[in-house]
Tab-separated table of C-alpha atoms in Angstrom:
chain	number	residue	atom	x	y	z
J	869	MET	CA	137.659	109.840	130.535
J	870	LYS	CA	138.389	108.041	133.749
J	871	ILE	CA	135.380	105.820	134.705
J	872	VAL	CA	134.833	103.849	137.862
J	873	TYR	CA	132.262	101.118	137.450
J	874	ILE	CA	130.856	100.033	140.824
J	875	CYS	CA	128.753	96.828	141.223
J	876	TYR	CA	127.740	94.421	143.812
J	877	SER	CA	127.502	91.335	141.605
J	878	SER	CA	129.353	88.005	142.042
J	879	ILE	CA	132.135	87.931	139.464
J	880	PRO	CA	132.976	85.322	138.262
J	881	SER	CA	129.577	83.592	138.257
J	882	ASN	CA	126.857	82.315	135.960
J	883	VAL	CA	124.525	85.321	136.478
J	884	ALA	CA	123.587	87.531	133.502
J	885	SER	CA	124.328	90.712	135.434
J	886	SER	CA	127.956	89.661	135.801
J	887	ILE	CA	128.233	89.107	131.947
J	888	HIS	CA	126.672	92.573	131.311
J	889	ILE	CA	128.964	94.313	133.715
J	890	MET	CA	132.177	92.823	132.255
J	891	LYS	CA	131.027	93.375	128.760
J	892	MET	CA	130.343	97.051	129.321
J	893	CYS	CA	133.527	97.586	131.076
J	894	ASN	CA	135.359	96.029	128.092
J	895	ALA	CA	133.221	98.253	125.707
J	896	PHE	CA	134.005	101.469	127.674
J	897	ALA	CA	137.697	100.688	127.521
J	898	SER	CA	137.532	99.669	123.880
J	899	ASN	CA	136.090	103.176	123.166
J	900	GLY	CA	139.193	104.818	124.586
J	901	HIS	CA	138.219	105.366	128.269
J	902	GLU	CA	140.230	104.463	131.306
J	903	VAL	CA	138.022	101.929	133.354
J	904	ILE	CA	138.381	100.535	136.840
J	905	LEU	CA	135.721	97.936	137.929
J	906	LEU	CA	135.113	97.827	141.707
J	907	MET	CA	133.528	94.489	142.863
J	908	PRO	CA	133.145	92.467	145.929
J	909	ILE	CA	135.304	89.505	146.843
J	910	GLN	CA	132.948	86.562	147.078
J	911	LYS	CA	134.987	83.912	148.862
J	912	ASN	CA	132.184	81.341	148.982
J	913	ASP	CA	131.180	81.544	145.313
J	914	LYS	CA	131.735	78.179	143.580
J	915	TYR	CA	133.282	79.929	140.479
J	916	VAL	CA	136.053	81.832	142.484
J	917	ASN	CA	138.321	78.885	142.757
J	918	LYS	CA	137.539	77.408	139.397
J	919	VAL	CA	138.190	80.528	137.200
J	920	SER	CA	141.964	81.572	137.042
J	921	ASP	CA	141.454	84.307	134.513
J	922	ILE	CA	138.279	86.469	134.699
J	923	TYR	CA	138.912	88.185	131.475
J	924	LYS	CA	139.090	84.976	129.465
J	925	PHE	CA	136.005	83.481	131.335
J	926	TYR	CA	133.918	86.413	129.969
J	927	ASP	CA	135.707	86.549	126.672
J	928	VAL	CA	136.780	90.208	127.093
J	929	LYS	CA	140.154	91.963	126.737
J	930	ASN	CA	142.346	92.621	129.582
J	931	ILE	CA	142.186	96.465	128.950
J	932	PHE	CA	140.389	97.591	132.147
J	933	LYS	CA	141.450	97.179	135.720
J	934	ILE	CA	139.559	95.204	138.412
J	935	GLN	CA	139.801	96.180	142.041
J	936	GLN	CA	138.316	93.569	144.349
J	937	ILE	CA	136.867	94.799	147.728
J	938	PRO	CA	136.336	92.588	150.790
J	939	VAL	CA	132.805	92.079	151.982
J	940	ARG	CA	132.614	92.020	155.717
J	941	THR	CA	130.472	93.334	158.632
J	942	PHE	CA	131.564	95.818	161.293
J	943	PRO	CA	131.642	94.486	164.873
J	944	LEU	CA	128.351	94.164	166.556
J	945	LYS	CA	126.904	94.234	162.957
J	946	LEU	CA	126.363	97.950	163.104
J	947	LEU	CA	126.348	97.999	159.359
J	948	THR	CA	125.382	95.431	156.761
J	949	LYS	CA	127.989	93.839	154.351
J	950	ARG	CA	126.402	95.589	151.467
J	951	ILE	CA	126.612	99.206	153.161
J	952	ASN	CA	130.113	98.323	154.385
J	953	TYR	CA	131.266	97.215	151.020
J	954	ASN	CA	130.032	100.473	149.457
J	955	LEU	CA	131.718	102.615	152.080
J	956	LEU	CA	135.000	100.687	151.282
J	957	ALA	CA	134.392	101.257	147.611
J	958	LEU	CA	133.961	104.962	148.240
J	959	LYS	CA	137.468	104.988	149.791
J	960	TYR	CA	138.895	103.652	146.477
J	961	ILE	CA	136.801	106.219	144.451
J	962	ASN	CA	138.306	108.970	146.569
J	963	LYS	CA	141.811	107.633	145.748
J	964	ILE	CA	141.050	107.108	142.015
J	965	LYS	CA	139.267	110.516	141.648
J	966	PRO	CA	137.398	109.447	138.452
J	967	ASP	CA	135.632	111.772	136.057
J	968	LEU	CA	132.471	109.578	136.284
J	969	VAL	CA	131.218	106.827	138.627
J	970	TYR	CA	128.959	104.518	136.603
J	971	GLY	CA	127.332	101.390	138.035
J	972	ARG	CA	124.509	99.210	139.176
J	973	SER	CA	125.033	99.621	142.882
J	974	VAL	CA	122.284	102.092	144.195
J	975	ILE	CA	124.113	102.622	147.521
J	976	GLY	CA	127.526	103.043	145.929
J	977	CYS	CA	126.058	105.499	143.277
J	978	ALA	CA	124.379	107.551	145.951
J	979	LEU	CA	127.390	107.730	148.022
J	980	ALA	CA	129.598	108.810	145.160
J	981	ALA	CA	127.096	111.607	144.209
J	982	LEU	CA	127.024	112.684	147.914
J	983	PHE	CA	130.845	113.062	147.706
J	984	ASN	CA	130.453	115.249	144.519
J	985	TYR	CA	131.208	112.766	141.858
J	986	LYS	CA	129.266	112.743	138.617
J	987	VAL	CA	127.150	109.622	138.469
J	988	ILE	CA	125.222	107.514	136.007
J	989	ILE	CA	123.207	104.652	137.365
J	990	GLU	CA	122.054	101.659	135.436
J	991	LEU	CA	118.869	99.912	136.514
J	992	HIS	CA	117.568	96.537	135.042
J	993	ASN	CA	114.748	95.912	137.605
J	994	LYS	CA	112.398	97.475	140.135
J	995	LEU	CA	114.242	98.129	143.519
J	996	PRO	CA	113.186	95.117	145.718
J	997	HIS	CA	114.574	96.437	149.128
J	998	GLN	CA	113.487	99.374	151.141
J	999	ARG	CA	117.264	100.051	151.884
J	1000	ASP	CA	117.929	100.628	148.186
J	1001	ARG	CA	114.933	102.687	147.660
J	1002	VAL	CA	115.970	105.070	150.509
J	1003	PHE	CA	119.453	105.465	148.863
J	1004	PHE	CA	117.763	105.905	145.396
J	1005	HIS	CA	115.629	108.785	146.795
J	1006	LEU	CA	118.875	110.321	148.123
J	1007	LEU	CA	120.496	109.926	144.579
J	1008	LEU	CA	117.467	111.510	142.807
J	1009	LYS	CA	117.899	114.676	144.921
J	1010	SER	CA	121.549	115.025	143.940
J	1011	LYS	CA	122.688	117.564	141.387
J	1012	ASN	CA	125.480	115.114	140.509
J	1013	LEU	CA	123.183	112.389	138.921
J	1014	GLU	CA	123.654	112.852	135.271
J	1015	LYS	CA	121.203	110.234	134.045
J	1016	ILE	CA	119.504	106.912	134.748
J	1017	ILE	CA	119.960	104.026	132.248
J	1018	VAL	CA	117.271	101.477	131.892
J	1019	VAL	CA	116.889	98.494	129.426
J	1020	THR	CA	113.326	98.880	128.320
J	1021	HIS	CA	110.663	101.470	127.684
J	1022	LYS	CA	108.410	99.514	130.078
J	1023	LEU	CA	111.086	99.975	132.818
J	1024	LYS	CA	111.205	103.666	132.097
J	1025	GLU	CA	107.506	104.020	132.523
J	1026	TYR	CA	107.730	102.273	135.868
J	1027	TYR	CA	110.395	104.601	137.203
J	1028	ILE	CA	108.522	107.690	135.995
J	1029	ASN	CA	105.326	106.711	137.487
J	1030	THR	CA	106.715	105.318	140.795
J	1031	TYR	CA	109.404	107.863	141.612
J	1032	LYS	CA	107.946	110.907	139.671
J	1033	ILE	CA	111.113	111.315	137.770
J	1034	ASN	CA	111.396	113.665	134.790
J	1035	GLY	CA	111.293	111.427	131.713
J	1036	ASP	CA	114.296	113.329	130.055
J	1037	LYS	CA	116.544	112.065	132.912
J	1038	ILE	CA	115.891	108.389	131.970
J	1039	ILE	CA	117.640	106.966	128.854
J	1040	VAL	CA	116.488	103.577	127.351
J	1041	CYS	CA	119.521	101.438	126.254
J	1042	PRO	CA	118.606	97.725	125.596
J	1043	ASN	CA	121.252	95.146	126.343
J	1044	GLY	CA	123.657	94.075	123.704
J	1045	ALA	CA	126.026	91.377	122.543
J	1046	ASP	CA	129.426	90.952	120.880
J	1047	GLU	CA	129.876	90.820	117.133
J	1048	VAL	CA	130.436	87.217	116.198
J	1049	THR	CA	133.681	86.455	114.325
J	1050	ASN	CA	134.004	82.787	115.159
J	1051	SER	CA	131.964	80.523	112.813
J	1052	GLU	CA	133.097	77.273	114.475
J	1053	LYS	CA	130.475	74.880	115.756
J	1054	ASN	CA	130.220	72.421	118.511
J	1055	ASP	CA	129.579	69.318	116.333
J	1056	THR	CA	128.812	66.994	119.399
J	1057	LEU	CA	125.669	69.072	119.951
J	1058	ARG	CA	123.992	67.709	116.931
J	1059	LYS	CA	122.702	64.212	118.020
J	1060	ARG	CA	120.719	63.622	114.995
J	1061	LYS	CA	122.186	65.345	111.990
J	1062	GLU	CA	119.159	65.072	109.794
J	1063	VAL	CA	116.668	66.905	112.237
J	1064	LEU	CA	116.202	70.518	113.201
J	1065	GLN	CA	118.283	71.659	116.227
J	1066	VAL	CA	116.265	74.033	118.368
J	1067	GLY	CA	117.965	75.761	121.272
J	1068	TYR	CA	117.431	77.899	124.397
J	1069	VAL	CA	120.070	79.880	126.278
J	1070	GLY	CA	119.537	81.200	129.865
J	1071	ASN	CA	118.085	80.458	133.209
J	1072	LEU	CA	115.540	77.830	134.014
J	1073	TYR	CA	113.460	79.404	136.738
J	1074	LYS	CA	109.711	79.940	136.571
J	1075	GLY	CA	108.473	81.870	133.619
J	1076	LYS	CA	111.623	81.745	131.544
J	1077	GLY	CA	109.742	79.229	129.310
J	1078	MET	CA	111.238	75.818	130.168
J	1079	GLU	CA	107.697	74.616	130.893
J	1080	ILE	CA	106.796	75.629	127.349
J	1081	ILE	CA	109.775	73.842	125.761
J	1082	VAL	CA	108.902	70.570	127.604
J	1083	GLU	CA	105.388	70.534	126.230
J	1084	VAL	CA	106.471	71.563	122.681
J	1085	ALA	CA	109.276	68.834	122.670
J	1086	SER	CA	106.757	66.182	123.594
J	1087	LYS	CA	104.821	67.047	120.459
J	1088	MET	CA	107.888	67.143	118.108
J	1089	PRO	CA	109.922	63.884	118.478
J	1090	ASP	CA	111.423	64.707	115.032
J	1091	VAL	CA	113.155	67.784	116.414
J	1092	ASP	CA	116.090	67.989	119.000
J	1093	PHE	CA	115.982	70.610	121.744
J	1094	HIS	CA	119.135	71.880	123.455
J	1095	ILE	CA	119.023	73.712	126.920
J	1096	ILE	CA	122.121	75.821	127.545
J	1097	GLY	CA	122.221	77.218	131.054
J	1098	GLY	CA	120.719	76.624	134.446
J	1099	THR	CA	121.905	75.396	137.759
J	1100	ASP	CA	122.744	71.800	138.530
J	1101	LYS	CA	119.592	71.792	140.839
J	1102	GLU	CA	117.392	73.230	138.092
J	1103	ILE	CA	118.679	70.721	135.598
J	1104	ARG	CA	118.027	67.745	137.922
J	1105	TYR	CA	114.530	69.020	138.455
J	1106	TRP	CA	113.751	69.110	134.857
J	1107	LYS	CA	115.399	65.963	134.019
J	1108	GLY	CA	113.128	64.294	136.590
J	1109	TYR	CA	110.066	65.984	135.195
J	1110	ILE	CA	110.312	65.439	131.524
J	1111	LYS	CA	109.648	62.200	129.616
J	1112	SER	CA	110.876	63.121	126.189
J	1113	THR	CA	114.147	61.817	124.790
J	1114	ASN	CA	114.664	64.752	122.390
J	1115	ILE	CA	115.787	67.290	125.101
J	1116	TYR	CA	119.471	67.741	125.835
J	1117	PHE	CA	120.852	69.741	128.724
J	1118	HIS	CA	124.321	71.214	128.427
J	1119	GLY	CA	124.483	73.276	131.709
J	1120	PHE	CA	126.254	76.631	132.025
J	1121	ILE	CA	128.700	77.420	129.189
J	1122	ASP	CA	131.120	80.295	129.768
J	1123	GLN	CA	131.128	83.125	127.235
J	1124	LYS	CA	134.326	81.952	125.399
J	1125	LYS	CA	132.676	78.627	124.401
J	1126	LEU	CA	129.052	79.709	124.060
J	1127	ALA	CA	129.425	80.797	120.500
J	1128	LEU	CA	130.291	77.218	119.511
J	1129	TYR	CA	126.874	76.040	120.861
J	1130	ILE	CA	124.742	78.783	119.268
J	1131	ASN	CA	126.471	78.462	115.970
J	1132	ALA	CA	125.384	74.798	115.956
J	1133	LEU	CA	121.617	75.639	116.367
J	1134	ASP	CA	119.078	75.980	113.479
J	1135	ILE	CA	116.514	77.937	115.555
J	1136	CYS	CA	116.676	79.832	118.843
J	1137	LEU	CA	113.798	80.317	121.398
J	1138	VAL	CA	112.827	83.182	123.727
J	1139	PRO	CA	109.730	81.597	125.482
J	1140	ASN	CA	109.325	84.124	128.236
J	1141	GLN	CA	105.990	84.039	130.080
J	1142	LYS	CA	103.966	87.064	131.191
J	1143	ILE	CA	105.191	86.325	134.745
J	1144	VAL	CA	108.900	85.610	135.212
J	1145	VAL	CA	109.897	84.953	138.700
J	1146	SER	CA	113.362	84.970	140.115
J	1147	ILE	CA	114.572	84.728	143.720
J	1148	VAL	CA	116.445	87.731	145.061
J	1149	GLY	CA	118.845	86.998	148.015
J	1150	ASP	CA	120.845	89.519	149.969
J	1151	ILE	CA	124.411	88.640	150.708
J	1152	ASP	CA	123.611	89.472	154.352
J	1153	ASP	CA	121.157	86.577	154.432
J	1154	LYS	CA	118.428	88.704	155.870
J	1155	TYR	CA	116.362	89.363	152.865
J	1156	ILE	CA	115.146	86.814	150.433
J	1157	THR	CA	112.086	87.362	148.206
J	1158	LYS	CA	110.553	86.522	144.863
J	1159	ARG	CA	109.996	89.122	142.252
J	1160	ASN	CA	108.137	89.271	138.943
J	1161	TYR	CA	110.019	91.175	136.146
J	1162	GLY	CA	108.307	89.549	133.103
J	1163	ASP	CA	106.856	93.035	132.015
J	1164	ILE	CA	110.251	94.817	132.058
J	1165	THR	CA	112.840	92.231	131.134
J	1166	CYS	CA	115.438	92.608	128.379
J	1167	PRO	CA	116.974	89.168	127.859
J	1168	LEU	CA	120.621	89.033	126.780
J	1169	LYS	CA	119.923	85.949	124.767
J	1170	ILE	CA	117.887	87.900	122.191
J	1171	PHE	CA	120.890	89.977	121.257
J	1172	GLN	CA	123.233	86.972	121.282
J	1173	TYR	CA	120.853	85.117	118.844
J	1174	MET	CA	120.686	88.256	116.614
J	1175	ALA	CA	124.553	88.493	116.642
J	1176	HIS	CA	124.760	84.901	115.403
J	1177	LYS	CA	122.235	85.558	112.548
J	1178	LYS	CA	119.860	82.976	114.038
J	1179	PRO	CA	116.108	82.826	113.317
J	1180	ILE	CA	114.215	83.507	116.539
J	1181	ILE	CA	110.894	82.364	117.805
J	1182	ALA	CA	109.829	84.524	120.806
J	1183	SER	CA	106.806	85.199	122.987
J	1184	ASP	CA	104.646	87.994	121.720
J	1185	LEU	CA	104.753	90.285	124.757
J	1186	PRO	CA	104.906	94.047	124.723
J	1187	VAL	CA	108.413	94.268	126.183
J	1188	ILE	CA	109.722	91.649	123.694
J	1189	ARG	CA	108.339	93.818	120.763
J	1190	GLU	CA	110.659	96.559	121.923
J	1191	PHE	CA	113.365	94.523	120.198
J	1192	LEU	CA	111.760	91.955	117.944
J	1193	ASN	CA	109.055	92.196	115.337
J	1194	GLU	CA	107.600	90.178	112.382
J	1195	ASN	CA	110.527	91.328	110.207
J	1196	ASN	CA	113.272	89.864	112.362
J	1197	ALA	CA	111.472	87.039	114.266
J	1198	ILE	CA	108.365	84.851	114.571
J	1199	LEU	CA	106.238	86.014	117.587
J	1200	VAL	CA	103.713	83.701	119.065
J	1201	PRO	CA	101.314	83.894	122.135
J	1202	PRO	CA	103.464	82.869	125.140
J	1203	ASP	CA	101.551	79.838	126.343
J	1204	ASP	CA	100.051	78.600	123.053
J	1205	ILE	CA	101.837	75.261	122.601
J	1206	ASP	CA	100.279	74.652	119.210
J	1207	ALA	CA	101.529	77.955	118.023
J	1208	TRP	CA	105.086	77.175	119.088
J	1209	VAL	CA	105.011	73.837	117.331
J	1210	LYS	CA	103.682	75.485	114.148
J	1211	ALA	CA	106.326	78.194	114.239
J	1212	ILE	CA	109.077	75.600	114.558
J	1213	TYR	CA	107.840	73.575	111.654
J	1214	LYS	CA	107.334	76.681	109.691
J	1215	LEU	CA	111.084	77.354	110.077
J	1216	LYS	CA	111.936	73.982	108.359
J	1217	ASP	CA	112.022	76.350	105.410
J	1218	GLU	CA	115.787	77.118	105.291
J	1219	THR	CA	115.220	80.237	103.091
J	1220	LEU	CA	112.943	81.682	105.765
J	1221	ARG	CA	115.535	80.771	108.395
J	1222	ARG	CA	118.275	82.620	106.528
J	1223	LYS	CA	115.997	85.759	105.889
J	1224	LEU	CA	114.822	86.119	109.513
J	1225	GLY	CA	118.533	85.542	110.728
J	1226	SER	CA	119.886	88.126	108.300
J	1227	ASN	CA	117.186	90.772	109.315
J	1228	ALA	CA	117.962	90.169	113.010
J	1229	TYR	CA	121.613	90.655	112.325
J	1230	GLU	CA	121.222	93.842	110.529
J	1231	ASP	CA	119.138	95.197	113.450
J	1232	PHE	CA	121.867	93.997	115.777
J	1233	ILE	CA	124.751	95.602	114.001
J	1234	GLY	CA	122.763	99.016	113.742
J	1235	ASN	CA	121.623	99.043	117.359
J	1236	TYR	CA	122.889	96.465	119.873
J	1237	THR	CA	126.597	95.995	119.827
J	1238	TRP	CA	128.196	96.555	123.267
J	1239	LYS	CA	130.413	99.295	121.730
J	1240	LYS	CA	127.459	101.239	120.426
J	1241	ARG	CA	125.667	100.903	123.679
J	1242	ALA	CA	128.692	102.049	125.579
J	1243	ASP	CA	128.762	105.252	123.361
J	1244	LYS	CA	125.114	105.851	123.841
J	1245	VAL	CA	124.984	105.722	127.608
J	1246	LEU	CA	127.732	108.385	127.780
J	1247	GLN	CA	126.238	110.769	125.157
């Protein structure tokens, strides 16, 4: 099958959506499909000039094509950059004539359906902009919309209730991860070899749990905590805020090197809070808002931890329980500092660590590899 994947994410970048898109394109191609990724040229993104090979940056094979499309406005700003980009993308789609248009661009998918292409749209959040909601309503009316992919049952419930969609049209496919074949470790990460090495991978904005890690670390001077991810600005903020000397920041690590860091950890954390707030900015610089997605999120880190056979301590939230349970993780109240401390000390037991990590890995292999996900969304 010839598949065009259309997106509006910055690639390369440090955002999770870009990782997801590249991994899914790689998985589609690995499963035997011809794949062309359409993405915008982001001239001002700080990663553009630093990354010479996008495929290597995301640790994927060069087995699918990437077509970059310029982002610009029409004279007199009659159309926004986003709409203009998707119109230009439609021209490429008409040249390629794919069997399927798959993507995370609501506007692009709606336009493709309007021009009689079969469409599968993937949604990871609520639609924050009225413009996207208008195009989504158009897409819902099209006979060419094959299905809607969402990452959690909570998100499926939201779309059924908000847009009155038939539940059979929405398929839940959680995020995934690569199978881990590299057992090498970053030995420099372990500052004190005799103590537990606890780690967190991901963003550092409000609600992702950094505030919990700070409090827990202050109560556990005999444990080292490693923070992998975050922007320079976020890291500066937290460094100025914390007083503990057992928290180490490693910044953003690209996918090729990330395995070395996770391999070096003894325990991995998912300290999501009930309210997780991120800032959504439009490339047209006209729309900036905050959104809470704590009730619908599907963190990539969970599946990366599982793939590495790591014992996981996670917040006991309904959406997290869609992937984790008492058999493959330790679940604790999100904001109960003492519960987090007790859970970490409980995992000083190496036998328990191996058991939880092994159970998590078995769940991962059976359900959450990128290749299995790519198969499922096309079924």
